[in-house]
Tab-separated table of C-alpha atoms in Angstrom:
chain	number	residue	atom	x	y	z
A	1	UNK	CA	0.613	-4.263	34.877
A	2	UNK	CA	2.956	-2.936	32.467
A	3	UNK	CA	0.558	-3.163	29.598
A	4	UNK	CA	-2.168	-0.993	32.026
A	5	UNK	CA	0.771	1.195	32.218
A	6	UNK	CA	1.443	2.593	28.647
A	7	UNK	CA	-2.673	2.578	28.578
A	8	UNK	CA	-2.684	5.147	31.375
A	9	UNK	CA	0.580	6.946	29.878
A	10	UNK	CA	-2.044	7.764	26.543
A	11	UNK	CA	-4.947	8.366	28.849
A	12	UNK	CA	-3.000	10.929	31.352
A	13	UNK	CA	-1.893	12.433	27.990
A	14	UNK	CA	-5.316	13.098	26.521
A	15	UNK	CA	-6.737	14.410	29.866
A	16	UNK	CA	-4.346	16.936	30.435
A	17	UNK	CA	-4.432	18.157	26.916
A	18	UNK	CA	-7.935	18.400	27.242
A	19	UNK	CA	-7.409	20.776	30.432
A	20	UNK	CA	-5.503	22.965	28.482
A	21	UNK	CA	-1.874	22.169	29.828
A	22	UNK	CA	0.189	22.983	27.239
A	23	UNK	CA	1.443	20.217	24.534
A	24	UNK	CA	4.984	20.303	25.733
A	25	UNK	CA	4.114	19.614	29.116
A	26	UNK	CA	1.614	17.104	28.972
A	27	UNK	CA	3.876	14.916	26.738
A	28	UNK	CA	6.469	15.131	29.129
A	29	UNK	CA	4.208	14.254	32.228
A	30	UNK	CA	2.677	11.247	30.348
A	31	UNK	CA	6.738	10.136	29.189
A	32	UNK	CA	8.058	10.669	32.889
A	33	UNK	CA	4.983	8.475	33.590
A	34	UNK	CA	5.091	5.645	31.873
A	35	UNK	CA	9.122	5.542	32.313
A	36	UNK	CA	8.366	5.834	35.973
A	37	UNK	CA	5.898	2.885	36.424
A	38	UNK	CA	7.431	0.426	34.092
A	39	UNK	CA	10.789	0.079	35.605
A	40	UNK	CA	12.621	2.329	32.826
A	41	UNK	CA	15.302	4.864	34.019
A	42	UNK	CA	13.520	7.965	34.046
A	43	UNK	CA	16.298	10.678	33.391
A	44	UNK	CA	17.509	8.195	30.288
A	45	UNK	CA	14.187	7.822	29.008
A	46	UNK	CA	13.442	11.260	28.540
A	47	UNK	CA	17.449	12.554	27.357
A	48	UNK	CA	17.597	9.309	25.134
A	49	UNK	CA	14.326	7.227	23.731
A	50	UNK	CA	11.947	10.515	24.280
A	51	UNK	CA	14.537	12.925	22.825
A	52	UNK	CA	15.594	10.778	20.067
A	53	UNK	CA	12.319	10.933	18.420
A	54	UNK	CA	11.645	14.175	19.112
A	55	UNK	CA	14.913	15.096	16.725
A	56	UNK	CA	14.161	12.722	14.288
A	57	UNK	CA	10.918	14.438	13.862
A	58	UNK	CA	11.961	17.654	13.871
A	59	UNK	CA	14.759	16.823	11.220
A	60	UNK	CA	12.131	14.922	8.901
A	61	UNK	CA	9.603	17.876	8.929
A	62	UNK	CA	10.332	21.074	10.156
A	63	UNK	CA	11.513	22.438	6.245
A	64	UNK	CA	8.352	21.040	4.815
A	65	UNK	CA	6.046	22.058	7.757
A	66	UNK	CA	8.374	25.975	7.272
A	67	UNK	CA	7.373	25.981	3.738
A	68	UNK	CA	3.594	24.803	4.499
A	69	UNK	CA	3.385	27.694	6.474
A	70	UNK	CA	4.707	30.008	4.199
A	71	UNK	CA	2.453	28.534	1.669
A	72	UNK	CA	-0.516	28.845	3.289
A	73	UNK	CA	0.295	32.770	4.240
A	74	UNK	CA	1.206	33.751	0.782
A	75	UNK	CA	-2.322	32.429	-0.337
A	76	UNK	CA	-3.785	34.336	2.551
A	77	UNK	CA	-2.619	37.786	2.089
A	78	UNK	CA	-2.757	37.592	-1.565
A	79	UNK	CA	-6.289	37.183	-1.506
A	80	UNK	CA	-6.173	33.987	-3.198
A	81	UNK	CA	-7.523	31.894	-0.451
A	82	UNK	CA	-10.237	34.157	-0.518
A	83	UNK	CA	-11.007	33.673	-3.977
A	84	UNK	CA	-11.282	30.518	-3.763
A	85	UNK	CA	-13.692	30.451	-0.666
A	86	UNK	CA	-16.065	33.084	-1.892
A	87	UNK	CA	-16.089	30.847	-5.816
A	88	UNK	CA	-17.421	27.458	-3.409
A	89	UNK	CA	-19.578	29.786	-1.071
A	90	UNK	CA	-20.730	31.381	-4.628
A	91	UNK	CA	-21.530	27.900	-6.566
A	92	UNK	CA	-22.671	25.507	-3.854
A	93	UNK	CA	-24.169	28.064	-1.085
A	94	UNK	CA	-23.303	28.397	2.885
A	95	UNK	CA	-25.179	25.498	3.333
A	96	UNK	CA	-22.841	23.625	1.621
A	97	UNK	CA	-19.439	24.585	2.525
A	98	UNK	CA	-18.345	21.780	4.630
A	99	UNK	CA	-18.993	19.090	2.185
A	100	UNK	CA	-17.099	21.021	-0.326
A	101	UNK	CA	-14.126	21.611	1.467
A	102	UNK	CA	-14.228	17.489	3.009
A	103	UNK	CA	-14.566	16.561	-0.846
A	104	UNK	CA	-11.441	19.113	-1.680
A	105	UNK	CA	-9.517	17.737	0.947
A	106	UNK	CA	-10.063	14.403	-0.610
A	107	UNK	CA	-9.241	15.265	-3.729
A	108	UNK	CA	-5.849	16.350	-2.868
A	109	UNK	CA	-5.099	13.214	-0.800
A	110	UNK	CA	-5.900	11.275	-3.991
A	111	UNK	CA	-4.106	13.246	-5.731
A	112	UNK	CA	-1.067	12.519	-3.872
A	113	UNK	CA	-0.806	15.246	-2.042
A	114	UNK	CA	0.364	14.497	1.867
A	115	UNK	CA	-1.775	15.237	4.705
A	116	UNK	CA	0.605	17.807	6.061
A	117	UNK	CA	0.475	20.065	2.756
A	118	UNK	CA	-3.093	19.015	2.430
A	119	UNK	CA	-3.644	20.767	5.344
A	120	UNK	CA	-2.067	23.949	4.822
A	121	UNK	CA	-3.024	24.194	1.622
A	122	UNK	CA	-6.653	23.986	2.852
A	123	UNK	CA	-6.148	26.039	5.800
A	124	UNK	CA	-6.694	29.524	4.324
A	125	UNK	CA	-9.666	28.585	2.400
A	126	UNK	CA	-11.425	26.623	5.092
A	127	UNK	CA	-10.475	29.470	7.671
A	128	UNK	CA	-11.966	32.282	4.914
A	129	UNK	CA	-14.881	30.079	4.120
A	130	UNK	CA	-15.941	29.757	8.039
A	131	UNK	CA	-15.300	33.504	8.144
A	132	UNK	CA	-18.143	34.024	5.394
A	133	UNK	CA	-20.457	31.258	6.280
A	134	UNK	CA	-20.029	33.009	10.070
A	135	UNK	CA	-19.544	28.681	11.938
A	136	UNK	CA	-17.550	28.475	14.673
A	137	UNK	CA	-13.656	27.569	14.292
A	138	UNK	CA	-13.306	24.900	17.020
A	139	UNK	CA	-15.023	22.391	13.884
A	140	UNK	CA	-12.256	23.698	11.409
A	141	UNK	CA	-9.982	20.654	11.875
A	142	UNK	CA	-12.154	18.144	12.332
A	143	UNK	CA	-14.085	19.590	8.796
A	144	UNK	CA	-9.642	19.473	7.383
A	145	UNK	CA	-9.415	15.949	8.876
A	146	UNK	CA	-12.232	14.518	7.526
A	147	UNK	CA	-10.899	15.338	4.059
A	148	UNK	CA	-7.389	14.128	4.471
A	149	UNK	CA	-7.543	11.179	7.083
A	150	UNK	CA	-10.497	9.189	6.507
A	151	UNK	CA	-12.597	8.300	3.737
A	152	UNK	CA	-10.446	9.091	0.932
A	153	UNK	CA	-7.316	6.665	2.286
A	154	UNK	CA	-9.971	3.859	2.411
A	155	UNK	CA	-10.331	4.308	-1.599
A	156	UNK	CA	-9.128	1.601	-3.982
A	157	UNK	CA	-6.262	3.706	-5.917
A	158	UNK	CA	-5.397	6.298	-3.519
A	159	UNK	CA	-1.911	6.468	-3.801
A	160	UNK	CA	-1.421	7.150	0.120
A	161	UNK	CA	1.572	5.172	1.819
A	162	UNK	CA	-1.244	3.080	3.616
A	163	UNK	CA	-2.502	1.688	-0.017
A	164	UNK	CA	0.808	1.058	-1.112
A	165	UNK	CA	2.465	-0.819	1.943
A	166	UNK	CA	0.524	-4.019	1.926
A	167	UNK	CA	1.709	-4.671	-1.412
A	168	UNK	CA	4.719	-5.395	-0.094
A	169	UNK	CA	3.658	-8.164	2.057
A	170	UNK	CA	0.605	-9.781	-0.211
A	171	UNK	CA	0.426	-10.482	-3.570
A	172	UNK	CA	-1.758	-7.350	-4.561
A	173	UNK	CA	-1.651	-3.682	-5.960
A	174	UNK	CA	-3.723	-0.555	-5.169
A	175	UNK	CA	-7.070	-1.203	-6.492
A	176	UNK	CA	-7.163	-4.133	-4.607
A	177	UNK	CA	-10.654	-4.918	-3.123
A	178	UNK	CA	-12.782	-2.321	-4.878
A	179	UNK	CA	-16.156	-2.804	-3.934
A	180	UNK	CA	-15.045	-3.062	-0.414
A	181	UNK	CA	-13.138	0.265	-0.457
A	182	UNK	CA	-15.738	2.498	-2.346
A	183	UNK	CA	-18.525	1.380	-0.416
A	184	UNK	CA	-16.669	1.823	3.238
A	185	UNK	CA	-15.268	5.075	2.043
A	186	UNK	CA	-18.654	6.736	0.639
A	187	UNK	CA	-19.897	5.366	4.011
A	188	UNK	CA	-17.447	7.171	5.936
A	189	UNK	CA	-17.847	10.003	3.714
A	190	UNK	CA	-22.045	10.215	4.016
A	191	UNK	CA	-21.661	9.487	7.967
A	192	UNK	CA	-18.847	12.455	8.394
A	193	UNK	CA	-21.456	14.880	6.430
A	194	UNK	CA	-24.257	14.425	8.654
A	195	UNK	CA	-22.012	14.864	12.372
A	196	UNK	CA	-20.474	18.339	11.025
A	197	UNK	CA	-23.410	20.202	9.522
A	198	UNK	CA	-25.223	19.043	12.141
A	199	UNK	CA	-22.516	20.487	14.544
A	200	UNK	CA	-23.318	23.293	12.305
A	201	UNK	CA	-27.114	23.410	12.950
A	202	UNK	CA	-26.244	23.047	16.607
A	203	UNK	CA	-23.697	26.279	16.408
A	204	UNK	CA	-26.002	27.831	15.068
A	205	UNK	CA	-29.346	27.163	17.680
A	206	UNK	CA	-26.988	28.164	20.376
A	207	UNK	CA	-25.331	30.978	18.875
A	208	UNK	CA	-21.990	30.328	18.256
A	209	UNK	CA	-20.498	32.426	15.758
A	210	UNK	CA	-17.106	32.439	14.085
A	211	UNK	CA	-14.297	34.563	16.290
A	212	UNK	CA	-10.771	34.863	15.533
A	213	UNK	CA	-7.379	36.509	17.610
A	214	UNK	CA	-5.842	39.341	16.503
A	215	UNK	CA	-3.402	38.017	13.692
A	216	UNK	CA	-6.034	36.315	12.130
A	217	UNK	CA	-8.543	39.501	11.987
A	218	UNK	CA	-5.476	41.129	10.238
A	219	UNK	CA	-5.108	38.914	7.756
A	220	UNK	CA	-9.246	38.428	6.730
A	221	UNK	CA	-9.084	42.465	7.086
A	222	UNK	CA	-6.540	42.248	3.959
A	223	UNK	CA	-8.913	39.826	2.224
A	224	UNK	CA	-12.431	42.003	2.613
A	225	UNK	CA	-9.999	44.617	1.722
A	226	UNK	CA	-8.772	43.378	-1.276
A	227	UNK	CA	-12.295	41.456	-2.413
A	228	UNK	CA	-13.581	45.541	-1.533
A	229	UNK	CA	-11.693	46.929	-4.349
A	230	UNK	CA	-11.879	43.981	-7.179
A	231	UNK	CA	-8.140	42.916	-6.480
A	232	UNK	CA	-8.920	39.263	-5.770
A	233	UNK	CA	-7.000	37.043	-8.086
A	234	UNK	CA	-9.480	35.172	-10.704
A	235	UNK	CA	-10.289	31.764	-8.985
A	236	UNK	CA	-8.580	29.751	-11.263
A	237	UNK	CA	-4.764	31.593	-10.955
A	238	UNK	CA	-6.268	31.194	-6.883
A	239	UNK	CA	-6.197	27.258	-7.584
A	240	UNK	CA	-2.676	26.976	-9.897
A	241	UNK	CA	-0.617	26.981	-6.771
A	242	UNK	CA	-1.555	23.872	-4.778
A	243	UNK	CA	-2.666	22.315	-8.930
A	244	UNK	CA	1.409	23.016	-9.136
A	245	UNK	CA	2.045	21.656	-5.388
A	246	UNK	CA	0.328	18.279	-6.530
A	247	UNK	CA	2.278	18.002	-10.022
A	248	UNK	CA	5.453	18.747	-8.670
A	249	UNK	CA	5.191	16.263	-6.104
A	250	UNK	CA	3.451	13.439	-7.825
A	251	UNK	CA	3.941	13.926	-11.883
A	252	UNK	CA	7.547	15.663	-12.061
A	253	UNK	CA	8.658	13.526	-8.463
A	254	UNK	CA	10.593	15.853	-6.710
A	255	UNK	CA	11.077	16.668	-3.339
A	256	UNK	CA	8.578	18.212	-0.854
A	257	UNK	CA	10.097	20.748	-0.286
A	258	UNK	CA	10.623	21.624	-4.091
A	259	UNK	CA	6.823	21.299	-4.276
A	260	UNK	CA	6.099	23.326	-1.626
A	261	UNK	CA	8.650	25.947	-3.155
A	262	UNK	CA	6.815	25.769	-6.247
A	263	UNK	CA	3.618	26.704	-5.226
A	264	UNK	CA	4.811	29.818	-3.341
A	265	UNK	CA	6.448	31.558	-5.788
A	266	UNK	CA	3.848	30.427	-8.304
A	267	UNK	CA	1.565	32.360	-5.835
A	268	UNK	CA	3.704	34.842	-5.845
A	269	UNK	CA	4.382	36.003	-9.399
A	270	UNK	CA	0.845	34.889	-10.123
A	271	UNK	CA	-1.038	37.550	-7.622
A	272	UNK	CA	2.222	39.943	-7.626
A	273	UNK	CA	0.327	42.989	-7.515
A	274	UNK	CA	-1.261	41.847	-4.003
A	275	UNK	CA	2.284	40.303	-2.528
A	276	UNK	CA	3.471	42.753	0.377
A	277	UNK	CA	5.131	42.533	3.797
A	278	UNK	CA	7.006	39.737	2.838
A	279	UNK	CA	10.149	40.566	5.567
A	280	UNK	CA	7.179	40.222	8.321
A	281	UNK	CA	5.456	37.014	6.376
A	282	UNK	CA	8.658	35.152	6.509
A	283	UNK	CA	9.033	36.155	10.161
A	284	UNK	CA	5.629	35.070	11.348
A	285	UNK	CA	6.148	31.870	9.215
A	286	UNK	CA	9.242	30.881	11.713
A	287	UNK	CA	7.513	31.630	14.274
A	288	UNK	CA	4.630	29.626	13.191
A	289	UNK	CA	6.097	26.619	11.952
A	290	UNK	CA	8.444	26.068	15.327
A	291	UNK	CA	5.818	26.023	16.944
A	292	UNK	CA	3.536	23.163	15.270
A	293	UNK	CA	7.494	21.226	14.680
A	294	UNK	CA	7.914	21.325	18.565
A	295	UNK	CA	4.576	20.301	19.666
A	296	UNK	CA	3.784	17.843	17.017
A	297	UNK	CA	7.949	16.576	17.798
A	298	UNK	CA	7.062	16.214	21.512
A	299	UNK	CA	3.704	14.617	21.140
A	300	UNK	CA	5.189	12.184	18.481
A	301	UNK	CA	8.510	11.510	20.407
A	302	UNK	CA	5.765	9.541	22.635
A	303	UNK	CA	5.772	6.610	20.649
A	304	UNK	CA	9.667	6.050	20.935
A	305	UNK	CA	8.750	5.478	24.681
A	306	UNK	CA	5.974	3.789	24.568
A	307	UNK	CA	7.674	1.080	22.080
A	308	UNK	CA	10.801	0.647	24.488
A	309	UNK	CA	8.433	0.322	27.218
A	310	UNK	CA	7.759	-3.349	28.566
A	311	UNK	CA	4.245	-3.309	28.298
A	312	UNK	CA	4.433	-2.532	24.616
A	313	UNK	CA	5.869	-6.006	23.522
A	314	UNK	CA	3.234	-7.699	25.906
A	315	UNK	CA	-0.088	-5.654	24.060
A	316	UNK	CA	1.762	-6.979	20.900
A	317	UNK	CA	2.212	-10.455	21.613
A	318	UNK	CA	-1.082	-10.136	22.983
A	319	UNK	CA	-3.148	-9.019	19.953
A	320	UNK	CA	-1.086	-11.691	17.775
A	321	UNK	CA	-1.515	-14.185	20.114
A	322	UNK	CA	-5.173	-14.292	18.736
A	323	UNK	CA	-4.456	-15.333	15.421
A	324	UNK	CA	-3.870	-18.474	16.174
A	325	UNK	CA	-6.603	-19.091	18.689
A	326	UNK	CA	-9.613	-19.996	15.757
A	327	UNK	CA	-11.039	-16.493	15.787
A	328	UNK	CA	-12.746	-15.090	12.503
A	329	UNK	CA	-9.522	-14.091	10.492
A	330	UNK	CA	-10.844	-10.887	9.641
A	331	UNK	CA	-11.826	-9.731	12.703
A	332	UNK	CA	-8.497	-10.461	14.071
A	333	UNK	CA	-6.483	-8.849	11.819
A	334	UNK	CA	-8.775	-5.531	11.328
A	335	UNK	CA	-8.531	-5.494	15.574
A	336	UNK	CA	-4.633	-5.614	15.626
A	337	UNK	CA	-4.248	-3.302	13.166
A	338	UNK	CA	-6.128	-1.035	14.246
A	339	UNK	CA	-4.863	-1.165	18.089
A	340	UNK	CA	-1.434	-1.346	16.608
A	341	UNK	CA	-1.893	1.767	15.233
A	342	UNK	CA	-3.478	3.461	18.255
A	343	UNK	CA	0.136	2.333	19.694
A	344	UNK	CA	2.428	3.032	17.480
A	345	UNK	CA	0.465	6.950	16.886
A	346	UNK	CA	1.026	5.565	13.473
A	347	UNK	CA	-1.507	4.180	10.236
A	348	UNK	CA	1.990	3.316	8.481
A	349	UNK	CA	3.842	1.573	11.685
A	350	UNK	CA	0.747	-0.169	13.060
A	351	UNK	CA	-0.391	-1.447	9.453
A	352	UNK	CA	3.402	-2.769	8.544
A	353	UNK	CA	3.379	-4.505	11.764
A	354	UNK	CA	0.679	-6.595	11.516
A	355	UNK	CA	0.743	-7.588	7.887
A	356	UNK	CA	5.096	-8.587	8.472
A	357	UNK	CA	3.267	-11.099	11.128
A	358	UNK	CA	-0.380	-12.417	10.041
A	359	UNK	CA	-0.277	-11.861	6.027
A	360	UNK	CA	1.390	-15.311	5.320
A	361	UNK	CA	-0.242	-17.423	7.846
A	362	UNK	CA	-3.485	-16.026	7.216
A	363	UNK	CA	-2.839	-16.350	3.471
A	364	UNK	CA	-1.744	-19.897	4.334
A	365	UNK	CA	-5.678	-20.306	6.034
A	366	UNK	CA	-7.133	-19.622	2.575
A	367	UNK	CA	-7.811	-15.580	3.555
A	368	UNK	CA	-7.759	-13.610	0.329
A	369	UNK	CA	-4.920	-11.441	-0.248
A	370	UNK	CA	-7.145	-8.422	-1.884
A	371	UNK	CA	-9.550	-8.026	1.764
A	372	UNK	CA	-6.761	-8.234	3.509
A	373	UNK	CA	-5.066	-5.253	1.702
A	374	UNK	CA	-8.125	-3.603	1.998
A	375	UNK	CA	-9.695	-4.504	5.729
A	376	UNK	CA	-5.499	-3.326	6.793
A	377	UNK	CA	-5.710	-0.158	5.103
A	378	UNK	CA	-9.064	0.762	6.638
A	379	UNK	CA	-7.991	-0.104	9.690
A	380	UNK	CA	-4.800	1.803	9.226
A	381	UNK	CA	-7.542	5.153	9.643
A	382	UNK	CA	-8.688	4.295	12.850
A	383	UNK	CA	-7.210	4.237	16.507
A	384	UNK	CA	-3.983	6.411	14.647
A	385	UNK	CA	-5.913	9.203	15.028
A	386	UNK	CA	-5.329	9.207	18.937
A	387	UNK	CA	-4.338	12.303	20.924
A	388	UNK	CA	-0.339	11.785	20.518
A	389	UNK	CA	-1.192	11.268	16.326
A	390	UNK	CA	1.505	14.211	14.774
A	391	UNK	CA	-1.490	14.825	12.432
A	392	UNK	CA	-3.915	15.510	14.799
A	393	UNK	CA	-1.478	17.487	17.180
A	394	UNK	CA	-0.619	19.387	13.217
A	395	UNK	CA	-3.900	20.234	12.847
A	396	UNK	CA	-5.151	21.807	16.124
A	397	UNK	CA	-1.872	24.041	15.758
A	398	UNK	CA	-2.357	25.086	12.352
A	399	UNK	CA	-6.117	25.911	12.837
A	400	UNK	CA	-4.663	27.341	16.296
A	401	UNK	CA	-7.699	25.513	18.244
A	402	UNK	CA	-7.013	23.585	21.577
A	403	UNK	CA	-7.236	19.986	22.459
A	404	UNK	CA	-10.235	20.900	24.751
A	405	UNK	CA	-12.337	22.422	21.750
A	406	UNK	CA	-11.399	20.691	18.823
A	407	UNK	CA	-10.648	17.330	19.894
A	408	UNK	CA	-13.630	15.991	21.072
A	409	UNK	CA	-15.444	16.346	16.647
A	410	UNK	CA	-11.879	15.116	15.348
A	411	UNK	CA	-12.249	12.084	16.748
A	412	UNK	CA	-15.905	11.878	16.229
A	413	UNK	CA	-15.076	11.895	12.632
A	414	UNK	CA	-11.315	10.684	12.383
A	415	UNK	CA	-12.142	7.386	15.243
A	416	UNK	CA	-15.575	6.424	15.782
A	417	UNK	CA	-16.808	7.317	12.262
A	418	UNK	CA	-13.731	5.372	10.457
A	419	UNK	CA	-14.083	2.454	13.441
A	420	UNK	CA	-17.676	1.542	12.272
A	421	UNK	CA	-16.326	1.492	8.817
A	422	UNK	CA	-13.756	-0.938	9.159
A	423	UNK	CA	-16.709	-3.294	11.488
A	424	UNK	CA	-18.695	-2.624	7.408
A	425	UNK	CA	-15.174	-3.704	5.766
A	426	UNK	CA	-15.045	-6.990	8.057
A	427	UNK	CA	-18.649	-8.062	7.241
A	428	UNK	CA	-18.399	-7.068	3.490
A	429	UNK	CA	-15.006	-9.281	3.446
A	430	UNK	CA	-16.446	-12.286	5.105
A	431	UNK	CA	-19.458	-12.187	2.534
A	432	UNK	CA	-17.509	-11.541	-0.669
A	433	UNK	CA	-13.994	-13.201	0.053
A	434	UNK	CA	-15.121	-16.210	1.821
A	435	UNK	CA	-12.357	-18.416	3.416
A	436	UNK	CA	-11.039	-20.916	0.468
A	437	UNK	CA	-11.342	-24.574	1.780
């Protein structure tokens, strides 16, 4: 009962989000839920496990998710968002537009960049590309997600936390299990191209056009303005920003914030001419950023309660309990992981959690270390994109579409899509890495 429990607790959480009840409330319905039904004082619950993690979230991100936001509206009324649309509508056509921004997306995860700055950074340019290629905005974060969740994470040398934490439990490094990882990840990639632009198609028949509030119209008003007159910076000072972003970070290995620093005023002195209202920009950016910071931090804070909750210890013991019952190896651990994740609202937490329990024993049954790096990363990719994911709740806020219209083609292409990839990992590991006698 107590497992069905914390089920229900994710399931009450994803319907009312999809009925448009605001984040907040939803999170704290689905909290006051499972506390009620498995035994756990309620009031405590929600002032100490629940509130716990929604501070610790708040403290680990708000500055970077702040500076993300200012980031992403400097490159947005400087025009150089703009730039940089119009230069990938100009090379690879309309047509076109999604795979080029799921590829860029990519590219900066690979790069190092995190999927939080990934996703402001590609924000702007995905919002001014829609604008131009006239889709509809409820597919802008599944098109962001696609390039910073999925396929890329599953590649062998992607310097993602998820590559690197199974080399602390097996005897491997990054570019373990190649083959594996490019084939599942240009899988995922091909199968993620197909759903969107033919979301696109199906926009399109029905005619569904791109609309925006407002703030927004303001903003693209002060791009067509700019790109009216000839002020919009050359592509390549458009790109130097998030290039310096990615250095910062990954070559010079400072701080995220420091990074994120960098590549505004970089912006800034860079497009100077087009910099103005910067007393409202930093005012909107508060704004902004509290807002994602308290609805990712309540959706988040979730997890806290649904890991002191009984029923969480039983779904564990549960999944692990298979490992030892003669079941493919493979299949077992590329399950757990993967449900483990779902739980825990967390590719890092879910993936750590299995391989600390199954990657010596299964070692010990003659499973090769590299596919089960590889099979636990891709795994990592799957159920964590569930509704209380901080990424996914990120991502709806920053693209400012709701649960009920962007949800449903983010987990097309961040859960099923990435699911049938790790069932292609499991059969490509059980052919290439047999079991050692």
């Amino acid at each position: 009962m107590d497992m069905i429990v914390v089920l229900l607790g994710l399931v009450l959480l994803l319907v009312l989000t999809l009925k448009k009840v605001p984040v907040v409330y939803a999170a704290l319905v689905s909290v006051i839920f499972v506390a009620l039904f498995s035994g756990m004082p309620v009031v405590d619950t929600v002032v100490g496990e629940y509130m716990t993690g929604f501070a610790g979230f708040v403290q680990s991100s708000f500055l970077m998710l702040l500076l993300g936001t200012i980031l992403s509206k400097v490159m947005d009324i400087t025009g150089a968002a703009r730039s940089i649309a119009s230069f990938i509508i100009g090379r690879v056509g309309m047509k076109f537009a999604i795979p080029a921004i799921v590829i860029a997306g990519g590219l900066l995860t690979y790069g190092g960049v995190s999927s939080f700055v990934s996703c402001f950074a590609l924000y702007p340019i995905t919002l001014a590309v829609f604008k131009e290629a006239n889709m509809p905005r409820y597919l802008m974060p599944a098109t962001i997600g696609a390039g910073i969740f999925t396929w890329v994470t599953m590649l062998p040398g992607n310097p993602q936390v998820q590559n690197i934490i199974p080399s602390s439990y097996l005897p491997t490094d990054a570019m373990a299990a190649p083959v594996v990882g490019i084939v599942c990840g240009i899988f995922t990639l091909v199968l993620i191209l197909l759903y969107l632009m033919w979301e696109v198609k199906k926009a399109q028949k029905n005619h569904y056009v791109f609309e925006a509030d407002e703030n927004t119209n303001k903003v693209l008003e002060q791009a067509d303005q700019l790109a009216k007159e000839g002020k919009l910076p050359n592509v390549i000072l458009a790109v130097l920003p998030i290039v310096c972003v990615a250095v910062v970070l990954n070559v010079l290995k400072q701080d995220i914030s420091v990074a994120l620093l960098s590549g505004i005023l970089l912006c800034m002195i860079l497009c100077y001419k087009n910099v103005h209202g910067v007393l409202q920009l930093l005012s909107e950016s508060v704004a902004g950023a509290a807002q994602v910071t308290v609805n990712a931090s309540a959706i988040v804070a979730i997890g806290s309660v649904i890991k002191a909750a009984p029923g969480f210890n039983q779904i564990v013991d549960g999944i692990l309990s298979f490992s030892t019952a003669g079941y493919n190896p493979l299949i077992i651990f590329g399950i757990a992981t993967t449900l483990l994740c779902g739980l825990n609202a967390s590719g890092m937490g879910g993936l750590a959690t299995t391989l600390s329990v199954l990657a010596e024993p299964f070692m010990a049954m003659g499973v090769d270390p590299a596919i089960l790096h590889r099979v636990g990363v891709i795994a990592s990719v799957g159920l964590d994109s569930l509704p209380h994911s901080g990424g996914i709740v990120a991502v709806l806020q920053i693209c400012g579409v709701s649960y009920k219209d962007g949800y449903k083609h983010l987990f097309v292409v961040t859960v099923v899509i990435t699911l049938m990839a790790l069932a292609l990992s499991i059969l490509m590991g059980n052919i290439l890495y047999p079991i050692a006698a």
